[in-house]
């Protein structure tokens, strides 16, 4: 059978995407997956999906069917598909679109297929390539598990031999065929490996190393080293602050929410790790003999997209949801925890724009800094025909969505 077109076609697609992957070595979260629908046709399938960025991924999957059933009924095949995907919210969550290409070999008999004109009275043996576009959605099942549905449509090119009957018979013809058909169809169970990389995780490792010796140090020289102990904690937890510190919001820990959602999901993104850091900080401060934990402040934000009224509601509900979580899981009185509605996070957007290399960067910053609040969005949308705004929507807003910022405050006893 012919391999000259199938495998090079697939390798070309994968090779054209691989340079993008080389640029994305920060949050490596691979996903293993299997298509339940293909298993229902006795075709074992396995796939892997790799990150290409905050909103891009590369899916590579394959299936094989080596079986022959009674009356020579068979759908023997192997096939491989490569698909770069764009995720509308965050990678591996929610809606996505993809452009896929693939191919393989087949040996079909005693069955009629709804596309391509393959009939039960003949046997077909050959190879094919295909390509098309797809749309899908992935739901979180909690922890590392997810469920994905996808449908794709495209063009199939097949080169095959047709035999006179399903079981035996002479070769009737050599044929090629180009036809429109569903090219991706799946209900897929996915398991995501690893977790997002995080700078605070490195700081936490430093804290774990140093704090081992904290009690011993303090016992040797309590008056002098009581201050050193709290400094160690502040290095480990940048969001730990002394009352009277007016340096502004410290972004040492953050909890993220799903798009247009105000409820906490500990399994979402890096939330489990961040929430555990917060609770551990509270426990560590309460062990200290020279200071006491005075309060915890929570500020909820929404990215400045969509309707302002809805964004205000989201920011308020996120702050309150996190306040309730802390009150439930931390050894604190609820009166020590305050929640603030931060509204739309324009300051966060300004910082991201300043750190980016986007076009018309200075003009965008000028609008954020000086335009009246009621006119900012409209003026950004009108700037340069809307191109900077589109870049902000695609690249920067996903980094601002769904954030709650937290500070833990202490004072000397």
Coordinates of N, CA and C in Angstrom, one line a residue, residues 178-269:
X178 N -12.5 12.4 -4.4 CA -12.4 13.5 -3.5 C -13.9 13.9 -3.1
X179 N -14.1 13.9 -1.8 CA -15.5 14.1 -1.3 C -15.5 14.9 0.0
X180 N -16.6 15.5 0.3 CA -16.8 16.3 1.5 C -17.4 15.4 2.6
X181 N -16.9 15.4 3.8 CA -17.4 14.5 4.8 C -17.0 15.0 6.2
X182 N -17.6 14.5 7.3 CA -17.1 14.7 8.6 C -15.7 14.2 8.7
X183 N -14.8 15.0 9.2 CA -13.4 14.5 9.3 C -12.9 14.4 10.7
X184 N -13.7 14.9 11.7 CA -13.3 14.8 13.1 C -14.7 14.6 13.8
X185 N -14.7 13.6 14.6 CA -15.9 13.3 15.4 C -15.5 12.6 16.7
X186 N -15.7 13.2 17.8 CA -15.3 12.5 19.0 C -16.0 12.9 20.3
X187 N -16.1 12.0 21.2 CA -16.4 12.2 22.6 C -15.2 11.7 23.4
X188 N -14.4 12.5 23.9 CA -13.1 12.1 24.3 C -12.9 12.4 25.8
X189 N -12.3 11.4 26.5 CA -11.9 11.5 27.9 C -10.5 11.9 27.9
X190 N -10.2 13.0 28.7 CA -8.8 13.6 28.7 C -8.3 13.6 30.2
X191 N -7.0 13.4 30.3 CA -6.3 13.5 31.6 C -5.1 14.4 31.4
X192 N -5.0 15.5 32.2 CA -4.0 16.5 32.0 C -2.9 16.2 33.0
X193 N -1.6 16.1 32.5 CA -0.5 15.8 33.4 C 0.2 17.1 33.8
X194 N 0.8 17.0 35.0 CA 1.6 18.1 35.5 C 0.8 19.3 36.0
X195 N 1.4 20.4 36.3 CA 0.7 21.6 36.7 C 1.5 22.8 36.2
X196 N 0.8 23.9 36.2 CA 1.5 25.1 35.6 C 2.7 25.5 36.5
X197 N 3.7 26.0 35.8 CA 4.9 26.5 36.5 C 4.5 27.7 37.2
X198 N 5.2 28.0 38.3 CA 4.8 29.2 39.1 C 6.0 29.7 39.9
X199 N 6.3 31.0 39.7 CA 7.4 31.6 40.5 C 7.2 31.5 42.0
X200 N 6.0 31.7 42.4 CA 5.8 31.6 43.9 C 6.1 30.2 44.4
X201 N 6.0 29.1 43.5 CA 6.4 27.8 44.0 C 7.9 27.7 44.3
X202 N 8.7 28.5 43.6 CA 10.1 28.5 43.9 C 10.4 29.2 45.2
X203 N 9.6 30.3 45.4 CA 9.7 31.0 46.7 C 9.3 30.1 47.9
X204 N 8.2 29.3 47.6 CA 7.7 28.4 48.7 C 8.8 27.4 49.0
X205 N 9.5 26.9 48.0 CA 10.6 26.0 48.3 C 11.7 26.6 49.2
X206 N 12.0 27.9 48.9 CA 12.9 28.6 49.7 C 12.4 28.7 51.1
X207 N 11.1 29.0 51.3 CA 10.5 29.1 52.6 C 10.7 27.7 53.4
X208 N 10.4 26.6 52.7 CA 10.4 25.3 53.3 C 11.8 25.0 53.8
X209 N 12.8 25.5 53.1 CA 14.2 25.2 53.5 C 14.6 26.0 54.7
X210 N 14.3 27.3 54.6 CA 14.7 28.2 55.7 C 13.9 28.1 57.0
X211 N 12.6 27.9 56.8 CA 11.8 27.8 58.0 C 12.1 26.6 58.9
X212 N 12.7 25.6 58.3 CA 13.1 24.4 59.1 C 14.0 24.9 60.3
X213 N 14.8 25.9 60.1 CA 15.7 26.4 61.1 C 15.2 27.6 61.9
X214 N 14.0 28.0 61.7 CA 13.5 29.2 62.3 C 13.4 29.1 63.8
X215 N 12.8 28.1 64.3 CA 12.6 27.9 65.8 C 13.9 27.8 66.5
X216 N 14.9 27.1 65.9 CA 16.2 27.0 66.5 C 16.9 28.3 66.6
X217 N 16.8 29.1 65.5 CA 17.5 30.4 65.4 C 16.9 31.3 66.5
X218 N 15.6 31.3 66.6 CA 14.9 32.2 67.6 C 15.2 31.9 69.0
X219 N 15.4 30.6 69.3 CA 15.7 30.2 70.6 C 17.1 30.6 71.0
X220 N 18.0 30.7 70.0 CA 19.4 31.1 70.3 C 19.4 32.6 70.7
X221 N 18.7 33.4 70.0 CA 18.7 34.9 70.2 C 17.4 35.4 69.9
X222 N 16.4 35.3 70.9 CA 15.1 35.7 70.6 C 14.9 37.2 70.3
X223 N 15.4 38.1 71.0 CA 15.1 39.5 70.7 C 15.6 39.9 69.3
X224 N 16.8 39.5 68.9 CA 17.2 39.9 67.6 C 16.6 39.2 66.5
X225 N 16.4 37.9 66.6 CA 15.9 37.0 65.5 C 14.4 36.9 65.4
X226 N 13.7 37.5 66.3 CA 12.2 37.6 66.0 C 11.9 38.3 64.8
X227 N 12.6 39.4 64.5 CA 12.5 40.2 63.3 C 12.9 39.4 62.1
X228 N 14.0 38.7 62.2 CA 14.5 37.8 61.1 C 13.5 36.8 60.7
X229 N 12.8 36.2 61.7 CA 11.8 35.2 61.4 C 10.7 35.7 60.5
X230 N 10.2 36.9 60.8 CA 9.1 37.4 60.0 C 9.6 37.8 58.6
X231 N 10.9 38.2 58.5 CA 11.4 38.6 57.2 C 11.5 37.3 56.4
X232 N 11.8 36.2 57.0 CA 11.8 34.9 56.2 C 10.5 34.6 55.7
X233 N 9.4 34.8 56.5 CA 8.1 34.6 56.0 C 7.7 35.5 54.9
X234 N 8.1 36.8 55.0 CA 7.7 37.7 53.9 C 8.4 37.4 52.6
X235 N 9.6 36.8 52.7 CA 10.3 36.4 51.5 C 9.6 35.2 50.8
X236 N 9.0 34.3 51.7 CA 8.3 33.2 51.2 C 6.9 33.6 50.7
X237 N 6.3 34.6 51.4 CA 5.0 35.0 51.0 C 4.9 36.5 50.8
X238 N 5.2 36.9 49.6 CA 5.2 38.4 49.3 C 3.9 39.1 49.6
X239 N 2.8 38.4 49.8 CA 1.6 39.0 50.1 C 1.4 39.2 51.6
X240 N 2.4 38.8 52.4 CA 2.3 39.1 53.8 C 2.9 40.5 54.1
X241 N 2.1 41.3 54.8 CA 2.5 42.7 54.9 C 2.2 43.2 56.4
X242 N 3.0 44.2 56.8 CA 2.8 44.7 58.1 C 1.8 45.9 58.1
X243 N 1.0 46.0 59.1 CA 0.1 47.1 59.2 C 0.8 48.4 59.0
X244 N 0.2 49.3 58.3 CA 0.9 50.6 58.0 C 1.7 50.6 56.7
X245 N 1.9 49.5 56.1 CA 2.5 49.4 54.8 C 1.6 49.9 53.7
X246 N 2.0 51.0 53.1 CA 1.1 51.7 52.1 C 1.7 51.6 50.7
X247 N 2.4 50.5 50.4 CA 3.0 50.4 49.1 C 2.1 49.9 48.0
X248 N 0.8 49.7 48.3 CA -0.1 49.2 47.3 C -0.2 47.7 47.2
X249 N -1.1 47.3 46.3 CA -1.4 45.9 46.2 C -0.2 45.0 45.8
X250 N 0.1 44.0 46.6 CA 1.2 43.0 46.3 C 0.6 41.8 45.7
X251 N 1.1 41.4 44.5 CA 0.5 40.3 43.8 C 1.3 39.0 44.0
X252 N 1.4 38.6 45.3 CA 2.2 37.4 45.6 C 1.4 36.2 45.5
X253 N 0.0 36.3 45.6 CA -0.8 35.1 45.4 C -2.1 35.6 44.7
X254 N -2.6 34.7 43.9 CA -3.9 35.1 43.2 C -4.7 33.8 43.0
X255 N -6.0 34.0 43.0 CA -6.9 32.9 42.7 C -7.7 33.3 41.5
X256 N -7.8 32.3 40.6 CA -8.5 32.6 39.3 C -9.8 31.9 39.2
X257 N -10.7 32.6 38.4 CA -12.1 32.1 38.2 C -12.3 31.8 36.7
X258 N -13.2 30.9 36.4 CA -13.6 30.7 35.0 C -14.2 31.9 34.4
X259 N -14.2 31.9 33.1 CA -14.8 33.1 32.4 C -16.2 33.3 32.7
X260 N -16.6 34.5 33.1 CA -17.9 34.9 33.4 C -18.5 34.1 34.6
X261 N -17.6 33.8 35.6 CA -18.1 32.9 36.7 C -17.5 33.5 38.0
X262 N -18.3 33.5 39.1 CA -17.9 34.0 40.3 C -17.7 33.0 41.4
X263 N -17.7 31.7 41.1 CA -17.6 30.6 42.0 C -16.2 30.1 42.0
X264 N -15.6 29.8 43.2 CA -14.3 29.2 43.3 C -14.3 27.8 42.9
X265 N -13.3 27.4 42.0 CA -13.1 26.0 41.7 C -11.6 25.7 42.0
X266 N -11.4 24.9 43.1 CA -10.0 24.7 43.5 C -9.2 23.9 42.5
X267 N -9.8 23.2 41.6 CA -9.1 22.4 40.6 C -8.8 23.2 39.3
X268 N -9.3 24.5 39.3 CA -9.1 25.3 38.1 C -7.7 25.9 38.0
X269 N -7.0 25.7 36.9 CA -5.6 26.3 36.7 C -4.8 25.9 37.9

